[in-house]
Coordinates of C-alpha atoms in Angstrom, one line a residue:
X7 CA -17.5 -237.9 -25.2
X8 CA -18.0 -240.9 -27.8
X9 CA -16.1 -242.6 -30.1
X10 CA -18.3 -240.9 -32.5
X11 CA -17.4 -237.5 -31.8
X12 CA -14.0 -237.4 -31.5
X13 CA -11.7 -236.4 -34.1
X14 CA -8.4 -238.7 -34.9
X15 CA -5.3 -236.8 -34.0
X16 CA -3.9 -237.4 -37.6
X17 CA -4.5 -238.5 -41.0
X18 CA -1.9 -239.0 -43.2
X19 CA 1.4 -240.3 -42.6
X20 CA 4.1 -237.7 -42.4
X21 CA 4.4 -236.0 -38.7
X22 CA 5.9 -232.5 -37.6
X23 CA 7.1 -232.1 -34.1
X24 CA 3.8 -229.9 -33.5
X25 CA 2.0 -233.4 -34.2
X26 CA 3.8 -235.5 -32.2
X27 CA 3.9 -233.1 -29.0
X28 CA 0.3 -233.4 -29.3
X29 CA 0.0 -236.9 -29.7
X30 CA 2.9 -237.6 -26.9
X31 CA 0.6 -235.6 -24.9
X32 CA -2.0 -238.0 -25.2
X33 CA 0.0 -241.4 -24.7
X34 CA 1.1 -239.6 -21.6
X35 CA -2.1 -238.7 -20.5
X36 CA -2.6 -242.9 -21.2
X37 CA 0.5 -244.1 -19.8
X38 CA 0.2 -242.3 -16.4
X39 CA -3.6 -242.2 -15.9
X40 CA -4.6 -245.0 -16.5
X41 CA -1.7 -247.7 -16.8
X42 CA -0.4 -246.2 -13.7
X43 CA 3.5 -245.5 -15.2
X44 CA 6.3 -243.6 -13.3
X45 CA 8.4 -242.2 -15.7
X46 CA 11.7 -239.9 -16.2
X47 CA 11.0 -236.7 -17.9
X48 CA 11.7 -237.8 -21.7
X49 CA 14.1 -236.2 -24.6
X50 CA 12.9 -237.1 -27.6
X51 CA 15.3 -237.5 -31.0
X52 CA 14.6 -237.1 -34.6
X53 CA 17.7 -239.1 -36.2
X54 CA 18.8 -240.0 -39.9
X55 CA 19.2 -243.8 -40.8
X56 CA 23.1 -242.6 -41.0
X57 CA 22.9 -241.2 -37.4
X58 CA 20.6 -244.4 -36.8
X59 CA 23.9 -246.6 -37.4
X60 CA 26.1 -244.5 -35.5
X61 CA 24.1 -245.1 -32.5
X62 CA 24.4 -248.8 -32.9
X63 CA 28.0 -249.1 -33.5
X64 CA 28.3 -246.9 -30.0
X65 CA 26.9 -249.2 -28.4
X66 CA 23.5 -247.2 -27.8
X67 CA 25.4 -244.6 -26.1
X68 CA 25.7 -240.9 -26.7
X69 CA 29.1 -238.8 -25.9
X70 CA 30.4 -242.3 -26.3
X71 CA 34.8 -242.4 -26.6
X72 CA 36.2 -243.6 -29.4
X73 CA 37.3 -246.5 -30.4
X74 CA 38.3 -248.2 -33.7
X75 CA 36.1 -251.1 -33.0
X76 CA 32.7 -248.6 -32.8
X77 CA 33.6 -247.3 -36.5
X78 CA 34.3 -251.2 -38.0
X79 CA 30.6 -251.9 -36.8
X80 CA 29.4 -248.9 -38.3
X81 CA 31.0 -249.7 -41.7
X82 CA 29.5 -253.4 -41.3
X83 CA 25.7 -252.4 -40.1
X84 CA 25.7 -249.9 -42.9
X85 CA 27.2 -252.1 -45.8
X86 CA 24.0 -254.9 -44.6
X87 CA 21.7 -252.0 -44.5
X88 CA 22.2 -250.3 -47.5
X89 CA 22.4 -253.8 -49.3
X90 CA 19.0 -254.9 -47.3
X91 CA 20.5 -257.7 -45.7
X92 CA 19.1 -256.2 -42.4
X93 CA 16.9 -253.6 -41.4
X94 CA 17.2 -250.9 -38.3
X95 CA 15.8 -251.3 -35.3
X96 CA 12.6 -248.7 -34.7
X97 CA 14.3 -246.8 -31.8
X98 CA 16.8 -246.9 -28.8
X99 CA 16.1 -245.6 -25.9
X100 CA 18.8 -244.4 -23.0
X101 CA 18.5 -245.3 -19.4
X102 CA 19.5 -241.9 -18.0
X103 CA 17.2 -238.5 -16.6
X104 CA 16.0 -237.4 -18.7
X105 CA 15.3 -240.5 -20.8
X106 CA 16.3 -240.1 -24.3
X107 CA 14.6 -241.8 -27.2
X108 CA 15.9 -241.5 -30.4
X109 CA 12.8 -242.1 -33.2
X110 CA 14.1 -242.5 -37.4
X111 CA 12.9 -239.1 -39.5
X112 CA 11.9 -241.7 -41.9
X113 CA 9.2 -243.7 -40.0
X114 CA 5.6 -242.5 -40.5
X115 CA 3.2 -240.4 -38.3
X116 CA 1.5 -244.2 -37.1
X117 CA 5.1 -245.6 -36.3
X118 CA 6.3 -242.5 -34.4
X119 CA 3.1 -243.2 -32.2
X120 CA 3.8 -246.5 -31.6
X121 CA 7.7 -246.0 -30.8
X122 CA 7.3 -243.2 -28.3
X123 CA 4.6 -245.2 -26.6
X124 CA 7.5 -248.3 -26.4
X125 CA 10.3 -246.4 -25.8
X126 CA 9.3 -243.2 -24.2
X127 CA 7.1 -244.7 -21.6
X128 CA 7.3 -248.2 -22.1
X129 CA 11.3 -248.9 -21.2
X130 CA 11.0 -245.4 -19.4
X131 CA 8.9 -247.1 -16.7
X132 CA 10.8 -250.2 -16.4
X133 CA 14.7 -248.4 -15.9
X134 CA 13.2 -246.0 -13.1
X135 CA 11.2 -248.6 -11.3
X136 CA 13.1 -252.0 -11.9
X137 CA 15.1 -253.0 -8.6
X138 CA 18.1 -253.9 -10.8
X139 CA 18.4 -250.8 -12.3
X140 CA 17.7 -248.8 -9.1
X141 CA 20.6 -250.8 -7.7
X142 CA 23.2 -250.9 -10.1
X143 CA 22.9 -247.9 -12.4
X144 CA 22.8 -243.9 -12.1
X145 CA 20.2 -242.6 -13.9
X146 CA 21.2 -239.1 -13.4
X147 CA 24.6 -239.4 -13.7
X148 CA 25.1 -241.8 -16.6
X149 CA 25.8 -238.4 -19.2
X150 CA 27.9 -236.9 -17.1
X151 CA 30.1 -239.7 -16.6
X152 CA 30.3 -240.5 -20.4
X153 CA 30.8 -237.0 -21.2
X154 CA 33.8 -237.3 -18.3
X155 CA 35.3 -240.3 -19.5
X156 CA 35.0 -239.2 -24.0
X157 CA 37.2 -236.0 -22.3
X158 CA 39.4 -238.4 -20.0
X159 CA 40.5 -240.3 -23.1
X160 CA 40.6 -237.9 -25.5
X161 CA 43.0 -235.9 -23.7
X162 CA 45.3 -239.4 -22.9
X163 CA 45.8 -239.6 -27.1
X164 CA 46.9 -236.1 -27.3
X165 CA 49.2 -236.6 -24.2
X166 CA 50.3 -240.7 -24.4
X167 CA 49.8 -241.5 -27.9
X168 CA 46.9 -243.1 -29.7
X169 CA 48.2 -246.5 -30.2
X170 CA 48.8 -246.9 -26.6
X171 CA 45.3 -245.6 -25.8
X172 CA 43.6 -248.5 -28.3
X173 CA 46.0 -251.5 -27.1
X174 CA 44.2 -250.5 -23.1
X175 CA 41.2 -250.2 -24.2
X176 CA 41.4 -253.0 -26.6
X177 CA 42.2 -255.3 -24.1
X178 CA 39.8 -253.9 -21.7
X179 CA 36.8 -254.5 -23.7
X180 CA 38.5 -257.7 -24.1
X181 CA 37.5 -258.3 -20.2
X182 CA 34.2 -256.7 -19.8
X183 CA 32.2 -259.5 -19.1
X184 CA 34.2 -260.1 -16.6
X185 CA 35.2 -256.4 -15.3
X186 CA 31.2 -256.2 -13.1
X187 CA 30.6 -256.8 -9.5
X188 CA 27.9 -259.1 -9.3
X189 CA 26.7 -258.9 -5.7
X190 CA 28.1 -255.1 -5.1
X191 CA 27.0 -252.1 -5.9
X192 CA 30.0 -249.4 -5.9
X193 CA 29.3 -246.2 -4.6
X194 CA 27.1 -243.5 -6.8
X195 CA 29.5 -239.9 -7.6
X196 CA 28.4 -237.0 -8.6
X197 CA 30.5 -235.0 -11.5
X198 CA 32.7 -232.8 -8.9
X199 CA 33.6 -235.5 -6.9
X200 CA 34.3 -237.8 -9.3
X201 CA 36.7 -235.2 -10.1
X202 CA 37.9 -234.6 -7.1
X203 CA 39.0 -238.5 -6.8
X204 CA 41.1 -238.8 -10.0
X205 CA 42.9 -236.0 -8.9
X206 CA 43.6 -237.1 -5.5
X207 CA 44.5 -240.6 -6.8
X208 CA 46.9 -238.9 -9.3
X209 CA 49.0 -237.1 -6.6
X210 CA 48.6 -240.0 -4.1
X211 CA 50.4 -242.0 -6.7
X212 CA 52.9 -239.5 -7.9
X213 CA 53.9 -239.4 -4.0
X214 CA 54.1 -243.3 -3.1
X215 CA 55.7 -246.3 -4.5
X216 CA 54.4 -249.5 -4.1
X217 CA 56.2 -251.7 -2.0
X218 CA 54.4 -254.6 -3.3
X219 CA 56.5 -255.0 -6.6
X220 CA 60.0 -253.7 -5.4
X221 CA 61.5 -257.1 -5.8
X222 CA 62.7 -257.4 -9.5
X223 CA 60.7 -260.4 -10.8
X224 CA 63.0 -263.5 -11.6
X225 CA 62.6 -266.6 -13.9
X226 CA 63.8 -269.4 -11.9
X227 CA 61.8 -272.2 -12.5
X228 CA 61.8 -272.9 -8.7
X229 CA 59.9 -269.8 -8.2
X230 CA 57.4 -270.2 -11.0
X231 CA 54.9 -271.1 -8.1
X232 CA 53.8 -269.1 -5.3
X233 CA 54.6 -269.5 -1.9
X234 CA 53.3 -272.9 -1.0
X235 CA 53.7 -271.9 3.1
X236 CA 49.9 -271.4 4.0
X237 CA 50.3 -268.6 5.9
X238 CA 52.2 -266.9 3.1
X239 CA 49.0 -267.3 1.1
X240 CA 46.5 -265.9 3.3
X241 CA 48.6 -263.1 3.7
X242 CA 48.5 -262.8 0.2
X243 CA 44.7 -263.0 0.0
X244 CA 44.5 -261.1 2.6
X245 CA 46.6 -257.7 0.6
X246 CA 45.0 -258.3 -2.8
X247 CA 41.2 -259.3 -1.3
X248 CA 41.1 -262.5 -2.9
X249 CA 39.3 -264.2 -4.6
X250 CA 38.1 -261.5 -6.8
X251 CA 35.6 -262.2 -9.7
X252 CA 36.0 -258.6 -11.4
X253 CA 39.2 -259.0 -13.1
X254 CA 39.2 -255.2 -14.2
X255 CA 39.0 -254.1 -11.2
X256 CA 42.1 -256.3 -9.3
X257 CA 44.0 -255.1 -12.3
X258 CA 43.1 -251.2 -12.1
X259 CA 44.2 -251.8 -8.4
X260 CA 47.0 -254.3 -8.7
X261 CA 48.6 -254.3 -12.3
X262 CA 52.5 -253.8 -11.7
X263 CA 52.4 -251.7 -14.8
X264 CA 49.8 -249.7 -15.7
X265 CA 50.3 -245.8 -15.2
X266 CA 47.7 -243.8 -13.5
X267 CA 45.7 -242.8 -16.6
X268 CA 45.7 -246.6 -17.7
X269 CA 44.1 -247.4 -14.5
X270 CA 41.6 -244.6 -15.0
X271 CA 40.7 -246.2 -18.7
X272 CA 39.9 -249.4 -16.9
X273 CA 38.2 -247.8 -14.4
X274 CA 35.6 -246.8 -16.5
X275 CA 35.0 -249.4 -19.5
X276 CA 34.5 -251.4 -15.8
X277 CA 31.9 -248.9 -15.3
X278 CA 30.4 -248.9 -18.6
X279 CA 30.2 -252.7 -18.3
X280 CA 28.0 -252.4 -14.8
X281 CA 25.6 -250.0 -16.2
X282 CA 24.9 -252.6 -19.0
X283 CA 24.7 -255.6 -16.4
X284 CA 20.8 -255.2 -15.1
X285 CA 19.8 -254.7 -19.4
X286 CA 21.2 -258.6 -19.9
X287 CA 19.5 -260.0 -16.8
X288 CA 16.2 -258.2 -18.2
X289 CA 15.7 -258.7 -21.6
X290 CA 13.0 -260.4 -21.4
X291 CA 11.1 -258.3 -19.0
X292 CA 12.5 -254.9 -20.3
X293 CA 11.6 -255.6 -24.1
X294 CA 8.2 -257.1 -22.7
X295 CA 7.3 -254.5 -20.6
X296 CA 7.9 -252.1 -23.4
X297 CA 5.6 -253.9 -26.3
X298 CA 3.1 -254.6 -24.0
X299 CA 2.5 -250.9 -23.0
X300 CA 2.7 -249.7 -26.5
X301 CA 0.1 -252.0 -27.3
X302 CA -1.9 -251.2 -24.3
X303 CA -1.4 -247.8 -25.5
X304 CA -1.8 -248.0 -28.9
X305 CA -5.3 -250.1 -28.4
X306 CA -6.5 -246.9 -26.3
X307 CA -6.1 -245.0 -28.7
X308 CA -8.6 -246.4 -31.3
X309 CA -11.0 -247.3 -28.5
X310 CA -10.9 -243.3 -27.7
X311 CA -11.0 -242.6 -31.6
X312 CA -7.5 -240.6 -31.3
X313 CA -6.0 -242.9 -34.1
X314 CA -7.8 -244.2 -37.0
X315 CA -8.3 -248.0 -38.4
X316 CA -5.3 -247.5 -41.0
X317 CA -3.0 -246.1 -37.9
X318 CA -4.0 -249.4 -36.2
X319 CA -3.4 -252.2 -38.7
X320 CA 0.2 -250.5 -39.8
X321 CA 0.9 -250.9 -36.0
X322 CA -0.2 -254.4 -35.8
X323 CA 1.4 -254.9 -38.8
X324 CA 4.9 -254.4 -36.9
X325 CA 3.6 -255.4 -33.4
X326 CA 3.0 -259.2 -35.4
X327 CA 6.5 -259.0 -36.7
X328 CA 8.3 -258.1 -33.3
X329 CA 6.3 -260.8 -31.5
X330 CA 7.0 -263.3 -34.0
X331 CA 8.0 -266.5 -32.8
X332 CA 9.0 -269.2 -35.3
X333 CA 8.6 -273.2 -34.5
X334 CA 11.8 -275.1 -33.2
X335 CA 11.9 -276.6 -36.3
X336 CA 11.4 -273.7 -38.8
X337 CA 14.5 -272.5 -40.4
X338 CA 14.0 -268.7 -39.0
X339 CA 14.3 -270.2 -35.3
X340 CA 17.4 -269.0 -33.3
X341 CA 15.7 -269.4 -29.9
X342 CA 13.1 -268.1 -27.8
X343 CA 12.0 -263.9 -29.2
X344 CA 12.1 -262.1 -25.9
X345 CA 9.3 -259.9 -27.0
X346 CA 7.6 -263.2 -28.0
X347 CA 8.3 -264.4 -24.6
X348 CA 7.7 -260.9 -22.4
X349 CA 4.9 -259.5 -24.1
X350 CA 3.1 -263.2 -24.0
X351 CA 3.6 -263.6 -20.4
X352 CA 2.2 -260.1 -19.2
X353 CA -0.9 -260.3 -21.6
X354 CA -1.5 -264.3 -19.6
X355 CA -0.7 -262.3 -16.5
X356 CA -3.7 -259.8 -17.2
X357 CA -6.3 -262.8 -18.9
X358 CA -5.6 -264.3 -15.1
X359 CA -6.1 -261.5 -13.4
X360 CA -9.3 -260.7 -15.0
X361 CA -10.7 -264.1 -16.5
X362 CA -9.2 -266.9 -14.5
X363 CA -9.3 -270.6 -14.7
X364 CA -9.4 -273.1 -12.4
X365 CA -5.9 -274.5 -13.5
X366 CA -4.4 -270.3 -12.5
X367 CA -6.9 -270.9 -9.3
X368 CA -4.4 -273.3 -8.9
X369 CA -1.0 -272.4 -9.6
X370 CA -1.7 -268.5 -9.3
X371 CA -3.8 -268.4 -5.8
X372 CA -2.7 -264.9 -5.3
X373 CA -3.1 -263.0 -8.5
X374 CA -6.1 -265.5 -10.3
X375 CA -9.3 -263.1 -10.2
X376 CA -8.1 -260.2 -8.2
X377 CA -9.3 -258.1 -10.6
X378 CA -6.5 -255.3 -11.2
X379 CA -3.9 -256.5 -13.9
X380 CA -2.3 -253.2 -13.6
X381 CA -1.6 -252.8 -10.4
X382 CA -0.2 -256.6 -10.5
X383 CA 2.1 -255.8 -14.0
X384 CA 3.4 -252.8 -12.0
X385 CA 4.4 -254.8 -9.2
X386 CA 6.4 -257.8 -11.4
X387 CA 8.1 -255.1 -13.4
X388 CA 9.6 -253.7 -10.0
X389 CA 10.5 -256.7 -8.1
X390 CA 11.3 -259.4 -10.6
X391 CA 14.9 -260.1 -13.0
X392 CA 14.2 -262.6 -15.9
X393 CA 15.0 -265.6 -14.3
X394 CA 12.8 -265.2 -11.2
X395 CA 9.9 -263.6 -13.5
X396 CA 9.4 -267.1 -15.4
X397 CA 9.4 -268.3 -12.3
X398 CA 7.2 -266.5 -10.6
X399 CA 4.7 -266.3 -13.7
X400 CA 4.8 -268.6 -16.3
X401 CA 1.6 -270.5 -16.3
X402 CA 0.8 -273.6 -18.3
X403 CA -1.7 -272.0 -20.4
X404 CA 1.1 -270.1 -21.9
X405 CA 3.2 -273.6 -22.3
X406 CA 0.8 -275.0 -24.2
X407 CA 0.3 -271.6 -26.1
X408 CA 3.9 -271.4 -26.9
X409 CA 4.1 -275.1 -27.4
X410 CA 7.3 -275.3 -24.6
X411 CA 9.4 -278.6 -24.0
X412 CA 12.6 -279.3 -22.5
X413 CA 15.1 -281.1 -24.1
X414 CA 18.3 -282.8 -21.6
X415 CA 21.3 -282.7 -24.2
X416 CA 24.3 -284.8 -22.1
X417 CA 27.3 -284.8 -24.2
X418 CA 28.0 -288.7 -23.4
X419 CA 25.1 -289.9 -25.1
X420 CA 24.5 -289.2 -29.2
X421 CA 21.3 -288.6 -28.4
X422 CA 18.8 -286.0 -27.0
X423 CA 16.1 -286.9 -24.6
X424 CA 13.0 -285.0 -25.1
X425 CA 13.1 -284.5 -20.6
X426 CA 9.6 -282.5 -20.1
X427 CA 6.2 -282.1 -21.8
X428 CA 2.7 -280.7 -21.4
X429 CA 2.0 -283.0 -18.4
X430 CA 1.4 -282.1 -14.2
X431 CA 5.0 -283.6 -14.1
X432 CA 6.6 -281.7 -16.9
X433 CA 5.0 -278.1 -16.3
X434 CA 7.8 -277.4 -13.5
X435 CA 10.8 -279.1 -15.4
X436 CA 10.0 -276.9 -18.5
X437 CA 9.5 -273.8 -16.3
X438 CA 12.6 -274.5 -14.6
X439 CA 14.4 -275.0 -17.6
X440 CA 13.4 -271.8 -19.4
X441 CA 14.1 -269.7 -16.4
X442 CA 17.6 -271.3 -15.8
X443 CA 18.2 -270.6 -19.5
X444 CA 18.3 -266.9 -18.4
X445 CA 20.6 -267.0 -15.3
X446 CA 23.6 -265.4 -16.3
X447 CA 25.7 -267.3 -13.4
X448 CA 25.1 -270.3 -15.6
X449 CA 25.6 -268.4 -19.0
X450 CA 28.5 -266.6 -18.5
X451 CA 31.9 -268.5 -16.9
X452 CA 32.5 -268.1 -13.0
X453 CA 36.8 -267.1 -13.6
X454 CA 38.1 -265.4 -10.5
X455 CA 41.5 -264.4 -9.9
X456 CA 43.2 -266.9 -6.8
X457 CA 46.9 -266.1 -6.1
X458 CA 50.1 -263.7 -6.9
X459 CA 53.6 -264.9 -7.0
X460 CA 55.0 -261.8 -5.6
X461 CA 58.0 -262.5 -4.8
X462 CA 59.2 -264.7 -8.3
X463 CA 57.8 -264.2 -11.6
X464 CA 55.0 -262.2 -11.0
X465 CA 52.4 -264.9 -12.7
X466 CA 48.6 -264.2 -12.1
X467 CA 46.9 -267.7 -11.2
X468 CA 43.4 -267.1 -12.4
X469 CA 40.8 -270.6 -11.5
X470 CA 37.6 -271.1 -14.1
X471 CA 34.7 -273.2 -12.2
X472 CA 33.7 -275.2 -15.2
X473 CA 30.2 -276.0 -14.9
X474 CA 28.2 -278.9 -16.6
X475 CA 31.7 -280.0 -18.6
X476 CA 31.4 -276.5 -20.4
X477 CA 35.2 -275.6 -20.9
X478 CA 36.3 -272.3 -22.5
X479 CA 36.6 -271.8 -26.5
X480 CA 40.3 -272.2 -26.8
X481 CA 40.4 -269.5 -29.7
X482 CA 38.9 -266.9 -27.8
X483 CA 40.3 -267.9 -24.3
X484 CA 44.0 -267.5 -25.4
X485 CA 43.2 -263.8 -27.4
X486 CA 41.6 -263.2 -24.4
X487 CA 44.7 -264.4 -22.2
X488 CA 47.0 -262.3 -24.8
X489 CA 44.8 -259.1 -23.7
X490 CA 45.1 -260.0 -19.9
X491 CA 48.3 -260.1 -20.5
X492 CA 49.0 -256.7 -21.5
X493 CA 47.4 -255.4 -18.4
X494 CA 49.3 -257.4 -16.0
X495 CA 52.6 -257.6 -18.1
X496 CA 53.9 -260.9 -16.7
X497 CA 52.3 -264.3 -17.6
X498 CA 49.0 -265.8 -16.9
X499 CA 47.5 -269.4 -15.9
X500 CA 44.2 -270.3 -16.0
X501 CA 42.8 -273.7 -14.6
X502 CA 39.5 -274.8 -15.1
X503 CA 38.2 -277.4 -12.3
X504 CA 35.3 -278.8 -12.3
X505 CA 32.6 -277.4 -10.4
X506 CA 31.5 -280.6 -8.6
X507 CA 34.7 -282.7 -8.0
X508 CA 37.0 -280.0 -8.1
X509 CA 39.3 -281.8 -10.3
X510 CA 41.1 -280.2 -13.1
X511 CA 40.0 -280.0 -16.6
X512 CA 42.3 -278.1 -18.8
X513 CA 45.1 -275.6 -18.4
X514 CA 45.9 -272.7 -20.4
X515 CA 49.3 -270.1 -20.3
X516 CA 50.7 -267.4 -21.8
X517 CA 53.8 -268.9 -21.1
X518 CA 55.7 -270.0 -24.2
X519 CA 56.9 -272.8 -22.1
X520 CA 53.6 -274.1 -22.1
X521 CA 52.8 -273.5 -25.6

């Protein structure tokens, strides 16, 4: 059948849910036939802009708990809507099975296209075949969990109070960039065993004491310090496992205070924080993955005469806007767009795969010309996190597209050295440089918990590795401190120390002593 003789599968702009099971029908027939795609079954979601809101200030999440902090963001995303000081986004899309997408009832028949094709297939795709995801979140377990955990704390208000409720969860969202494991997985539960567990920690708890705090703590100042006898302190980190980087989790298993049902809130706003960890290391390749496959899609459409010309320019109309990159030194710039960035790189992944040069020859030997971009795509999106995906695949075609350079800013000198351009020697430095710009190692400070005094004040001795020079903001680190402290109940130190020489940078208390 021709272009010619087939008819468009709409005209006009408004849709009924007749009209998009049809047209979802053929993005499908699209996505998996000829793109190759390995999705979830999908749940699509007609929303209001209101409901829209409500979605964002819950973090994305359905059967989300609440929280004071959820309805403050709605109140501030609606007050900048409604006064068009920002817009909403198109969709969000759940990684869970079934994947749920939820699509605005006021976008038209053209947009609804192009949003199930980006959300429904194209993010789809990426959470069931990513590595990340496949290690570190549950899919199918995801609603259960959050419908678990809205019940769990519900029921702690009507029973503990409210106020006490919001100060632990307060301070545990305070923490949860640093309440993940990093380099392990914890095990996967199912909803009747993660029942199971809660109850049998609740009577294991009601019938032991723990003889780790039975001394009553004391203020001496001789005993501020722990233990300095060596083999006192490996016992120590020996009993509490240290170090340990996930500071939610040594205080859900360690706190001297917290009741049962506190441990259980920090149990899971620890797991809420892992199932968001693999989304931050994959921006780029997850909001890539997901333009470039509505595109795709969207362009197969017209070619097949399923959508016509005025259905194609409103979609390139917002696929030019979500790509948009503005120069380094245009006023809109507030770094590099990871759509820009994603969606550029797979298209220069597919031109070298079909129409290589002799520079990709080069730098590409095993994907230059070998003819199937698809197949190639569907491999990066499963093996590859941003930082190894630039890479892996960032050519210096696309440097020169996206006119890259690196800049070395050393805070000694009051002035920035331009360190890398378009040049055989500066093509490595700027790809490093971009794709170190992503690792979240670097981004995000390396604070671990190091020793106990058990036996004295009880103070939790916490070490930040400062890398680069780049110390804590002192605002933020005390609050933070303040919330820590809640959750342990006795005081806190934190010492930075340089990365490199080990020495110490700063020190910071919640002692008053200190103050």
């Amino acid at each position: 059948m021709t272009k010619q003789d087939t008819q468009p599968l709409f005209t006009r702009s408004e849709w009924t849910f007749d009209l998009m099971s049809t047209v979802y029908d053929a993005i499908e027939d699209i996505a998996h036939n000829d793109l190759g795609l390995d999705t979830y079954p999908n749940q699509i979601e007609i929303i209001s802009s209101e409901q829209m809101l409500d979605c964002y200030s819950s973090i994305g999440l359905p059967l989300m708990y609440k929280h004071w902090s959820f309805g403050k963001r709605f109140v501030r995303d609606e007050h900048s809507y409604r006064r068009g000081y920002a817009g909403l986004a198109y969709e969000i899309v759940i990684n869970s099975s079934p994947c749920i997408s939820y699509n605005m009832e006021d976008s038209s028949m053209a947009m609804q296209t192009l949003v199930m094709a980006h959300a429904a297939f194209g993010h789809n795709h990426f959470f069931k075949n990513n590595y990340l995801f496949q290690q570190w979140t549950d899919a199918e377990g995801i609603l259960e969990y959050l419908s678990f955990a809205r019940d769990y704390i519900s029921k702690c208000e009507e029973r503990h109070g409210r106020e006490r409720v919001e100060d632990i969860l307060d301070a545990a969202h305070a923490l949860m960039d640093q309440g993940v494991f990093r380099y392990r997985r914890p095990p996967k539960l199912s909803k009747e065993a993660l029942h199971k567990k809660v109850k049998e920690r609740e009577e294991y708890e009601e019938r032991t004491y723990n003889d780790l705090w039975r001394t009553v703590p004391v203020n001496e100042e001789e005993k501020e310090e722990p233990d300095p006898s060596e083999v006192e302190r490996k016992k120590r980190r020996e009993m509490f496992k240290l170090p340990e980087e996930n500071l939610l989790y040594f205080l859900e298993k360690n706190s001297p205070i917290l009741a049962t049902w506190e441990r259980e809130i920090l149990r899971i706003v620890r797991n809420i924080a892992q199932y968001f960890y693999p989304q931050k290391q994959t921006k780029v390749m997850n909001e890539g993955c997901a333009t470039f496959v509505h595109y795709t899609i969207m362009n197969r459409l017209y070619d097949k005469g399923l959508i016509t010309e005025g259905a194609m320019l409103e979609m390139l109309h917002s696929h030019t806007s979500v790509v948009f990159q503005p120069e380094f030194d245009d006023q809109r710039y507030n770094g590099i767009n990871p759509y820009a960035l994603g969606f550029n790189m797979m298209t220069d992944i597919k031109r070298m795969c079909m129409d290589p040069t002799d520079e990709d020859r080069e730098w590409f030997p095993d994907i230059a010309g070998n003819g199937d971009w698809r197949a190639t795509l569907l491999d990066a999106w499963a093996n590859y996190r941003d930082e190894s995906f630039i890479l892996q695949y960032l050519s210096p075609h696309l440097m020169r597209k996206m006119r890259f350079f690196a800049i070395h800013d050393d805070a000694n000198k009051s002035n920035l050295e331009i360190a890398a351009i378009h040049n055989n020697a500066g093509y490595r430095d700027v790809r490093n440089a971009l794709a170190e710009s992503y690792n979240l190692s670097l981004q995000e400070p390396d604070i671990q918990v190091m020793d106990v005094n058990m036996k004295g004040n009880r103070t939790l001795y916490l070490r930040h590795r400062v890398k680069n020079g780049v110390t804590l903001y002192e605002a933020q680190r005390d609050e933070v401190m303040k919330h820590l402290k809640v959750l342990w109940g006795y005081e806190i130190v934190l010492r930075g120390l340089d990365q490199q020489t080990n020495e110490e940078i700063y020190m910071a208390t919640t002692k008053t002593s200190f103050d």
